[in-house]
JSON list of C-alpha atoms in Angstrom, two decimals:
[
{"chain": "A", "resi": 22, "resn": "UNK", "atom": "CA", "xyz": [134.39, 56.83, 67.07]},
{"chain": "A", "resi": 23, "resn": "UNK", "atom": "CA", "xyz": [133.06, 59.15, 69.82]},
{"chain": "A", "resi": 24, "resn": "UNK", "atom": "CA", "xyz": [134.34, 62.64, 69.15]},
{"chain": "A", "resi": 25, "resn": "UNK", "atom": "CA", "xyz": [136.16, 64.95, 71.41]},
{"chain": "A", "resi": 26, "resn": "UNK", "atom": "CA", "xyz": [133.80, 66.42, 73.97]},
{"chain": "A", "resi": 27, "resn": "UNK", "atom": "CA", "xyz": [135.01, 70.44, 72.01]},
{"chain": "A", "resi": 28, "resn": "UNK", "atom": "CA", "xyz": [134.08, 69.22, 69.31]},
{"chain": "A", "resi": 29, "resn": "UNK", "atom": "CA", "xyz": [130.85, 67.57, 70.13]},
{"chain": "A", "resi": 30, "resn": "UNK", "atom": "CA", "xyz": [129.53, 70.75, 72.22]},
{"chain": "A", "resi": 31, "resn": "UNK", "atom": "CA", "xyz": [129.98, 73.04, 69.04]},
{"chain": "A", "resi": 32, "resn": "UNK", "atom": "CA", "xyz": [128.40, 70.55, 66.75]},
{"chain": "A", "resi": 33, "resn": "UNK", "atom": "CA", "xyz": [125.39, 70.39, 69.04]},
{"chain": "A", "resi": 34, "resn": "UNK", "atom": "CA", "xyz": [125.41, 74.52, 69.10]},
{"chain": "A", "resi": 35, "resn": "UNK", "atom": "CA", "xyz": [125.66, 74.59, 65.59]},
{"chain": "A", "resi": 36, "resn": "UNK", "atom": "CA", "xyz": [122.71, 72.61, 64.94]},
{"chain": "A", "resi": 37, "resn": "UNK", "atom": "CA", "xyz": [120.55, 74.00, 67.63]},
{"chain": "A", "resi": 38, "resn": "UNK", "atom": "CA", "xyz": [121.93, 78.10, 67.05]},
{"chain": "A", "resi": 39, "resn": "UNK", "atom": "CA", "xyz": [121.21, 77.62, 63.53]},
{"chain": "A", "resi": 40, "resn": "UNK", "atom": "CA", "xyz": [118.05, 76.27, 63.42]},
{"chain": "A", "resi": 41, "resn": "UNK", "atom": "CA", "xyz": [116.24, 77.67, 66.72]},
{"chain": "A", "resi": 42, "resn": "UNK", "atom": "CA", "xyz": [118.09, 80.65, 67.16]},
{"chain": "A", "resi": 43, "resn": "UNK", "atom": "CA", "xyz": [120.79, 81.70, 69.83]},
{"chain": "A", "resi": 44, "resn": "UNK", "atom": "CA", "xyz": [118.50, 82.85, 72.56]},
{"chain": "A", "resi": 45, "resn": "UNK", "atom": "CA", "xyz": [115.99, 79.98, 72.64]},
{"chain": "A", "resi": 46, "resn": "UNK", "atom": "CA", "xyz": [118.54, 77.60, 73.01]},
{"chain": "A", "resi": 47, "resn": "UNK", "atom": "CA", "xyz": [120.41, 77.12, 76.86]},
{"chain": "A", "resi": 48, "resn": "UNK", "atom": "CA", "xyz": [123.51, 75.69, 77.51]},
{"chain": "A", "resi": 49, "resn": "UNK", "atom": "CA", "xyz": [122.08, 72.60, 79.47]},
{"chain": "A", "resi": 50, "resn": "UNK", "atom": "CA", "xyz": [120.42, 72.10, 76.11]},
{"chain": "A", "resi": 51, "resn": "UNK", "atom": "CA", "xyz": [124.12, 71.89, 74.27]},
{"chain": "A", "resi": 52, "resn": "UNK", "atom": "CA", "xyz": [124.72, 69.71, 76.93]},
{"chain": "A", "resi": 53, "resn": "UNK", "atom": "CA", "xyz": [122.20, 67.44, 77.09]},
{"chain": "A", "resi": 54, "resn": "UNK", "atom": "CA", "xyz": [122.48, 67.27, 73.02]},
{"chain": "A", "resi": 55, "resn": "UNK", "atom": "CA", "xyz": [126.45, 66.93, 73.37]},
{"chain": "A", "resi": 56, "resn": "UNK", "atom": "CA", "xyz": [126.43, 64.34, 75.54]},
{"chain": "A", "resi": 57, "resn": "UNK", "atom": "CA", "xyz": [129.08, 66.24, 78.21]},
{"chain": "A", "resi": 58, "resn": "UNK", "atom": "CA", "xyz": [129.12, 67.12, 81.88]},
{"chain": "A", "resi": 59, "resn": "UNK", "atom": "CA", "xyz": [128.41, 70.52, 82.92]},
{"chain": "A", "resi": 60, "resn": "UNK", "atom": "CA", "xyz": [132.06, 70.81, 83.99]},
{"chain": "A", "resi": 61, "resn": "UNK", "atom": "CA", "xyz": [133.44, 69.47, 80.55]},
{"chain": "A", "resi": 62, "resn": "UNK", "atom": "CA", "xyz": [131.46, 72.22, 79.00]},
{"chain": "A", "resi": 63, "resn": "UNK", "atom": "CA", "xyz": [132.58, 75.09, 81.22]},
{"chain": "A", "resi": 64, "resn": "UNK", "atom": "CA", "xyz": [136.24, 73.63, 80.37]},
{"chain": "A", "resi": 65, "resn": "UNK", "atom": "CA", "xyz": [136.22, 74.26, 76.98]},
{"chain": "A", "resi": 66, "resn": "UNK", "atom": "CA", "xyz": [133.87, 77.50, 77.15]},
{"chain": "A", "resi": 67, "resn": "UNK", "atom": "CA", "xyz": [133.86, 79.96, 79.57]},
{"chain": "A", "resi": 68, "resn": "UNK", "atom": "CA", "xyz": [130.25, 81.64, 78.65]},
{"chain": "A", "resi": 69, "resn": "UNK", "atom": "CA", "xyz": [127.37, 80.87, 76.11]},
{"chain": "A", "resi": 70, "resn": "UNK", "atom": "CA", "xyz": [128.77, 83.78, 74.34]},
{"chain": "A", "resi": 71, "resn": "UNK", "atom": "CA", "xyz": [132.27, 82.35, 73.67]},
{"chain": "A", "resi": 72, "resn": "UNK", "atom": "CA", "xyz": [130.99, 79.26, 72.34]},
{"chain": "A", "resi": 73, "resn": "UNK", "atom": "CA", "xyz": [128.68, 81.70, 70.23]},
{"chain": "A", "resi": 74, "resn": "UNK", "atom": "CA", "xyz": [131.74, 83.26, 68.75]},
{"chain": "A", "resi": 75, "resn": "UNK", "atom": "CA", "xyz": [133.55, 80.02, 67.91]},
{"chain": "A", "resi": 76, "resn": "UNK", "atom": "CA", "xyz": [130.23, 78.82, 66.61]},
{"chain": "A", "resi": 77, "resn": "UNK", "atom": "CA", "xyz": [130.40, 82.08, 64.10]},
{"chain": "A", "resi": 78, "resn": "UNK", "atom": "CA", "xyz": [133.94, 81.38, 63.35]},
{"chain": "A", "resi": 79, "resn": "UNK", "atom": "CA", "xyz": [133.35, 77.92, 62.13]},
{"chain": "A", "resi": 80, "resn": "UNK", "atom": "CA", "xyz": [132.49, 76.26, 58.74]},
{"chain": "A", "resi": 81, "resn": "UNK", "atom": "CA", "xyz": [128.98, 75.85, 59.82]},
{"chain": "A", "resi": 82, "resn": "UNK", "atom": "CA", "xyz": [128.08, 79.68, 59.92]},
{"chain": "A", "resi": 83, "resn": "UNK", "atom": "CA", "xyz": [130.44, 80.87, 57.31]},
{"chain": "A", "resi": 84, "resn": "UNK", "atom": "CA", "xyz": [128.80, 80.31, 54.23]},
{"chain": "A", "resi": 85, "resn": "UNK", "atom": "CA", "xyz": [130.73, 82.38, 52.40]},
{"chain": "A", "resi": 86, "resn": "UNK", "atom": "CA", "xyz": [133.37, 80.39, 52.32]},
{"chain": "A", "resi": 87, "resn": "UNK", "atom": "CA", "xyz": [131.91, 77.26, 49.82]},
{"chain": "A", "resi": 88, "resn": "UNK", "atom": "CA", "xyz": [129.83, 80.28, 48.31]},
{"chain": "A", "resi": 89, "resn": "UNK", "atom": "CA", "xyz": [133.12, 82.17, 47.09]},
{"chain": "A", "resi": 90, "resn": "UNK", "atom": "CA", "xyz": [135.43, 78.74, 46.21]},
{"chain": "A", "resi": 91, "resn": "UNK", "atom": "CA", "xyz": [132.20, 77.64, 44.12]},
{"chain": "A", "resi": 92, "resn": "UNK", "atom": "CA", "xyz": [131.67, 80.83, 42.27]},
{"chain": "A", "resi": 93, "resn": "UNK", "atom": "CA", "xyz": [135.46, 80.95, 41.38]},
{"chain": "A", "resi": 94, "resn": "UNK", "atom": "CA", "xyz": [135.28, 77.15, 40.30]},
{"chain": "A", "resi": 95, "resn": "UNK", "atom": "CA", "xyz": [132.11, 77.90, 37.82]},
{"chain": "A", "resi": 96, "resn": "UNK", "atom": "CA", "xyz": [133.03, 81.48, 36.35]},
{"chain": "A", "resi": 97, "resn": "UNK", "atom": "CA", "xyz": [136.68, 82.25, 35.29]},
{"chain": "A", "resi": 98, "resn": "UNK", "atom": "CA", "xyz": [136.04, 85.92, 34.06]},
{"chain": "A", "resi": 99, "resn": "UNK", "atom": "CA", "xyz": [135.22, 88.65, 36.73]},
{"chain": "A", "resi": 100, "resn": "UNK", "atom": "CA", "xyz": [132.10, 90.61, 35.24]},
{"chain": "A", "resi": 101, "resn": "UNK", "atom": "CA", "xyz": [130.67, 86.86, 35.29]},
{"chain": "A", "resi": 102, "resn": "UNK", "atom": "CA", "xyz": [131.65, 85.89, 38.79]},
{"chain": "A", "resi": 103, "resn": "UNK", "atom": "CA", "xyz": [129.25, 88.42, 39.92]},
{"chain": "A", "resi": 104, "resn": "UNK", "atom": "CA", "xyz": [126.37, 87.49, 38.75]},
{"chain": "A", "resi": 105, "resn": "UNK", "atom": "CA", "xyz": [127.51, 83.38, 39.02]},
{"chain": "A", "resi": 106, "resn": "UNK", "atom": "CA", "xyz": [127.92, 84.38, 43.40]},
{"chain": "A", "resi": 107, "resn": "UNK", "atom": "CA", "xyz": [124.02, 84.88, 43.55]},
{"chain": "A", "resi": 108, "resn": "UNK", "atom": "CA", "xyz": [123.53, 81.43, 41.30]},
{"chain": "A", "resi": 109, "resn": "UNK", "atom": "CA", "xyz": [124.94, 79.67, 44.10]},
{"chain": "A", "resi": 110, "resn": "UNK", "atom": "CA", "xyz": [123.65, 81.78, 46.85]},
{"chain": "A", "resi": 111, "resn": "UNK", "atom": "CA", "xyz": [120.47, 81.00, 45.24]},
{"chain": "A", "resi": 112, "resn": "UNK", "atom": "CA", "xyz": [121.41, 76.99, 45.35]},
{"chain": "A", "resi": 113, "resn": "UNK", "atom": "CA", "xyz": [122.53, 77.40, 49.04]},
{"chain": "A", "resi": 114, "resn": "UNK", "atom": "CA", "xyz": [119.47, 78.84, 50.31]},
{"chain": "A", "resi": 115, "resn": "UNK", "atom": "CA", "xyz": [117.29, 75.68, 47.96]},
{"chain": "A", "resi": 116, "resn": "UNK", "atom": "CA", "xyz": [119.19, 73.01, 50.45]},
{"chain": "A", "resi": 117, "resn": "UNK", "atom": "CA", "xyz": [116.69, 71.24, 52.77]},
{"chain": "A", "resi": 118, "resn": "UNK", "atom": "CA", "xyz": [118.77, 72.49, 55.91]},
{"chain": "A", "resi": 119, "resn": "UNK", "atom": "CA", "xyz": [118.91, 76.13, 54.87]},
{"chain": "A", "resi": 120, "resn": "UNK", "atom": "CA", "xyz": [117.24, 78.43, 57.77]},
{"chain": "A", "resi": 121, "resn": "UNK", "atom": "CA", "xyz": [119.07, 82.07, 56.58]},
{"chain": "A", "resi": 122, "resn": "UNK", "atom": "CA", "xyz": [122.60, 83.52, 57.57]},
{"chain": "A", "resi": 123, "resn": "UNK", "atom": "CA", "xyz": [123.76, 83.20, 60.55]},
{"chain": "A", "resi": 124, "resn": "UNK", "atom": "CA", "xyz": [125.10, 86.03, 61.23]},
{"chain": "A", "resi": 125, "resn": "UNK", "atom": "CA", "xyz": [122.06, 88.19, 60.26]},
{"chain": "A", "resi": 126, "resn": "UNK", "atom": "CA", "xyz": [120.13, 85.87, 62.43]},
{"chain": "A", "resi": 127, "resn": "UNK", "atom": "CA", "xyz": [122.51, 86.49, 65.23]},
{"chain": "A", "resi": 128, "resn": "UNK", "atom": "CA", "xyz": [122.28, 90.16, 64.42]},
{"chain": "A", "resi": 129, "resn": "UNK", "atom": "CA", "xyz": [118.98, 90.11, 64.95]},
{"chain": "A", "resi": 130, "resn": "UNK", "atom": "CA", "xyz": [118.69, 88.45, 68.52]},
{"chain": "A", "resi": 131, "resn": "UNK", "atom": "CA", "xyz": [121.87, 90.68, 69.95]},
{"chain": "A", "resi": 132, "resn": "UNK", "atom": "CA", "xyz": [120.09, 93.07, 72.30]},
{"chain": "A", "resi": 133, "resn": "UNK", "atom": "CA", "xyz": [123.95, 94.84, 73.19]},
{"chain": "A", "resi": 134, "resn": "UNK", "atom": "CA", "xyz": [125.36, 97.31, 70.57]},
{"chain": "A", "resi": 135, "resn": "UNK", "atom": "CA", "xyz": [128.54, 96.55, 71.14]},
{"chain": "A", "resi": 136, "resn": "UNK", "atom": "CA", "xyz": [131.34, 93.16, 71.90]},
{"chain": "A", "resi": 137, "resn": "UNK", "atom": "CA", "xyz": [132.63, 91.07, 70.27]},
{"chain": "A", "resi": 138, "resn": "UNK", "atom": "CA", "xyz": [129.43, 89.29, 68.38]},
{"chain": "A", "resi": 139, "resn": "UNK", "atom": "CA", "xyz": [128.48, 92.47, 67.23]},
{"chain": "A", "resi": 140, "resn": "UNK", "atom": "CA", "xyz": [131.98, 92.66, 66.43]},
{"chain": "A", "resi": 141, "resn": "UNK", "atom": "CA", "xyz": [132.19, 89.30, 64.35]},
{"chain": "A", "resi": 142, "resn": "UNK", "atom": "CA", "xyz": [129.28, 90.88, 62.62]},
{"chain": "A", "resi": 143, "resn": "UNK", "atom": "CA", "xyz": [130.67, 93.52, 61.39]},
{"chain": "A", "resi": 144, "resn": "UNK", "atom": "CA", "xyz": [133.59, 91.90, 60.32]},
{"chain": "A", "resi": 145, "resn": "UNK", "atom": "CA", "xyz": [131.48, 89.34, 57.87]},
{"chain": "A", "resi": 146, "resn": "UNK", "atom": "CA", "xyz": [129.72, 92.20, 56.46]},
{"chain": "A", "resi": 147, "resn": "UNK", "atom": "CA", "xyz": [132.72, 93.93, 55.55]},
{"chain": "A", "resi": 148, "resn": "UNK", "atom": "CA", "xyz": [134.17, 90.71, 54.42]},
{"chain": "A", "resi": 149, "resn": "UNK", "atom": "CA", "xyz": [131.37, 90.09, 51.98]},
{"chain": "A", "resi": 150, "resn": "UNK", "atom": "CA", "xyz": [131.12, 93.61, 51.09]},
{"chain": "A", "resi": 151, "resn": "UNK", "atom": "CA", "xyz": [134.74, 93.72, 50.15]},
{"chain": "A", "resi": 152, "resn": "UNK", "atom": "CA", "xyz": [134.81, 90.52, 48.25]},
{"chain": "A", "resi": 153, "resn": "UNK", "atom": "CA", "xyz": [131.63, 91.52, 46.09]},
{"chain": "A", "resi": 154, "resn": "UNK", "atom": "CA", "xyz": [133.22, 95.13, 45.65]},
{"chain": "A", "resi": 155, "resn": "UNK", "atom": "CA", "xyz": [136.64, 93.23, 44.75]},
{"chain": "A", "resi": 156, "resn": "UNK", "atom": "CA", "xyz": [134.48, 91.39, 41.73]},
{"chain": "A", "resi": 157, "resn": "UNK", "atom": "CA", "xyz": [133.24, 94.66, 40.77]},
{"chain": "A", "resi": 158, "resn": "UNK", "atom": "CA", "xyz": [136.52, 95.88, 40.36]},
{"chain": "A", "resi": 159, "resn": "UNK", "atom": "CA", "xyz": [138.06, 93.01, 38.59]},
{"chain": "A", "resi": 160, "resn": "UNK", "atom": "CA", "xyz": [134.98, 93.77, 36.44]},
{"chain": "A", "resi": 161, "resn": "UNK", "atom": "CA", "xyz": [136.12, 97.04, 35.62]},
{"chain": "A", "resi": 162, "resn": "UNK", "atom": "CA", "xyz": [132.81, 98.69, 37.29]},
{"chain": "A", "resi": 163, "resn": "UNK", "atom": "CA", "xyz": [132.67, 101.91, 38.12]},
{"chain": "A", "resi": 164, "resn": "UNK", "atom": "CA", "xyz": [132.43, 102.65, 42.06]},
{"chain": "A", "resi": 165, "resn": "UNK", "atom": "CA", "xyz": [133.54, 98.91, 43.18]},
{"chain": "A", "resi": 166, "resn": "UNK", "atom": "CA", "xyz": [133.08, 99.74, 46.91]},
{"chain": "A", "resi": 167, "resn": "UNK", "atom": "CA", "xyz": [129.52, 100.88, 46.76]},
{"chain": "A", "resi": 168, "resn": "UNK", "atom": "CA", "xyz": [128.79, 98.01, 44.64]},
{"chain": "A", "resi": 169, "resn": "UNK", "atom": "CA", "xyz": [130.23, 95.74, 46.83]},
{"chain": "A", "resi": 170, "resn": "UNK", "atom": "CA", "xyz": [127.88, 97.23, 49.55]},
{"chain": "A", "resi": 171, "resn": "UNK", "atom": "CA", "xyz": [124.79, 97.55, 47.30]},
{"chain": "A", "resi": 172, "resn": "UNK", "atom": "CA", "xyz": [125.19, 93.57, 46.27]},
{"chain": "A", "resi": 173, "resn": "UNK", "atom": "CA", "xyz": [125.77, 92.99, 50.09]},
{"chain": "A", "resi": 174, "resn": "UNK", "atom": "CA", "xyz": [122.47, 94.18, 50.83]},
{"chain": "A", "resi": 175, "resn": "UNK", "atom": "CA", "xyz": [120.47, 92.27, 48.42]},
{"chain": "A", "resi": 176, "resn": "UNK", "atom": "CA", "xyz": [122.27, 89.30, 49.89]},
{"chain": "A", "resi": 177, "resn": "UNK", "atom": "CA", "xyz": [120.80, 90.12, 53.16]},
{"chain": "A", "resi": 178, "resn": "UNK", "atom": "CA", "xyz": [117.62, 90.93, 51.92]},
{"chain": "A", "resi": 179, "resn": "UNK", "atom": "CA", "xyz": [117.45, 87.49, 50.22]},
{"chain": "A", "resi": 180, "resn": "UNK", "atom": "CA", "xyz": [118.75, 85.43, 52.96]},
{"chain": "A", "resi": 181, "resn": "UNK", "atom": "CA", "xyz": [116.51, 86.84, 55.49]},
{"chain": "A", "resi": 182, "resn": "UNK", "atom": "CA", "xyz": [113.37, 87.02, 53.69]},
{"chain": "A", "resi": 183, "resn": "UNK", "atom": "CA", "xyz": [113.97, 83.90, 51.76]},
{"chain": "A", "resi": 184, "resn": "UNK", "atom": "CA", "xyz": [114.38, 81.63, 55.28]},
{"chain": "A", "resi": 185, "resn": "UNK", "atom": "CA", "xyz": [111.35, 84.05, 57.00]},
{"chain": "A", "resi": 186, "resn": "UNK", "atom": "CA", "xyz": [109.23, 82.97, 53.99]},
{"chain": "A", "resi": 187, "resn": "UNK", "atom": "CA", "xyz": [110.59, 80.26, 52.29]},
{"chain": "A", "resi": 188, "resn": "UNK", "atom": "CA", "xyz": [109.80, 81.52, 48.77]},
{"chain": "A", "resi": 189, "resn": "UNK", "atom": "CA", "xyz": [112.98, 80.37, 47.34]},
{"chain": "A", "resi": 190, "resn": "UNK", "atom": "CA", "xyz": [111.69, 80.85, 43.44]},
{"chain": "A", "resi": 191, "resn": "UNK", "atom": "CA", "xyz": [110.36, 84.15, 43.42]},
{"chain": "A", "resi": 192, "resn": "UNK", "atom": "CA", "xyz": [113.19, 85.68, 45.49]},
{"chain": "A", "resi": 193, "resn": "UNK", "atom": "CA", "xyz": [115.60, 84.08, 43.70]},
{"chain": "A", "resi": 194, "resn": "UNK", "atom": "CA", "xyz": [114.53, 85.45, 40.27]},
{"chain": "A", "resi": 195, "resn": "UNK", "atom": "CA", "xyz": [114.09, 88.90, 42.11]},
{"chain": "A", "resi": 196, "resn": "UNK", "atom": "CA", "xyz": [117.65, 89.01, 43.32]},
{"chain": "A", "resi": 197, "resn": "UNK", "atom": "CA", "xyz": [118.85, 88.12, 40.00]},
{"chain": "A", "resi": 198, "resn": "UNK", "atom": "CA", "xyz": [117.15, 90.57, 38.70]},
{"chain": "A", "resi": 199, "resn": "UNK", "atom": "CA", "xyz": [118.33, 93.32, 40.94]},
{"chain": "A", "resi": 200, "resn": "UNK", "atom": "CA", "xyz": [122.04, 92.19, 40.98]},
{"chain": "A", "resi": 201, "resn": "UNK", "atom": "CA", "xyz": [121.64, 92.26, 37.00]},
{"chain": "A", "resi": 202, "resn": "UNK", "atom": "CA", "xyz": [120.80, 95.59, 37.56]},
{"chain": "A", "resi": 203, "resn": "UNK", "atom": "CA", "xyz": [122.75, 96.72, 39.61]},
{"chain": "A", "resi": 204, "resn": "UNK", "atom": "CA", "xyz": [126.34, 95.51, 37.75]},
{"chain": "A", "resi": 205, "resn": "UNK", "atom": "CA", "xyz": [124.76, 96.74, 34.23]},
{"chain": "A", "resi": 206, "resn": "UNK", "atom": "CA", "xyz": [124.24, 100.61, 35.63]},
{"chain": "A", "resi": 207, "resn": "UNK", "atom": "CA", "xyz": [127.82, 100.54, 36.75]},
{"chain": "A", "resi": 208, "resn": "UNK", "atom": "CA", "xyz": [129.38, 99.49, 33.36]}
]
């Protein structure tokens, strides 16, 4: 069955934001790959950059989401947990459709400042900042917060230069390594 035309448009703007990026892709291009009229389009979205921010809202660019529920199925104990999250970050970024976080990607293209993307952002990094640096102190660590922050960068770090490289093996052992590290100096 033919899915609503919503639904369709941020399908196709997943699947084209995600893998070509947010500026190289036009909205006659979501449309054409939707399958809608310009009008039907311009019904449900008012600009590129609201569909942009629904896109970054959804399941597709929150990979956090089946990250986090995966790590809490595999590792009951919190000082595990931490080190279990970049196991299956590591298993995220090996799937044949991995092409980096979205968000950072997004980051990357924004050219204003400020608004609401930028905004949205934010609010992921603080999200995954805040759930690493709520591991850390389930763990008992010493300075949760600032762990939370330090294991958000190596996240980053991986993501981006594992999908700008695509040397999944030696950057996963590295970030292993370093978020080893990293929870062992703070015990």
């Amino acid at each position: 069955p033919l899915q609503p035309p919503r639904q369709r448009i941020l399908e196709a703007a997943a699947q084209r934001f995600y893998r070509d990026g947010i500026r190289a892709v036009g909205v006659d291009a979501i449309i054409a790959a939707a399958g809608v009229a310009k009008a039907s389009f311009y019904r449900h979205f008012r600009s590129k950059e609201e569909l942009v921010l629904e896109w970054l809202r959804s399941d597709q660019a929150r990979w956090i989401d089946p990250v986090r529920a995966e790590t809490e199925r595999r590792a009951s104990a919190p000082d595990e947990r931490l080190l279990v999250f970049f196991d299956v970050l590591t298993e995220w970024a090996a799937s044949p459709d991995f092409a980096g976080c979205a968000y950072l990607s997004t980051a990357v293209e924004q050219r204003e400042p400020r608004g609401p993307v930028r905004a949205l952002i934010a609010e992921m990094i603080t999200e995954v900042e805040g759930y690493l640096g709520s591991l850390a102190a389930a763990a008992g660590l010493r300075s949760p917060d600032e762990i939370g922050v330090e294991l958000r960068l190596l996240c980053g770090g991986f993501l981006t230069a594992t999908a700008a490289t695509g040397e999944l093996e030696h950057h996963s052992q590295a970030l292993r390594a370093a978020a080893r590290t990293i929870v062992n100096a703070a015990r």
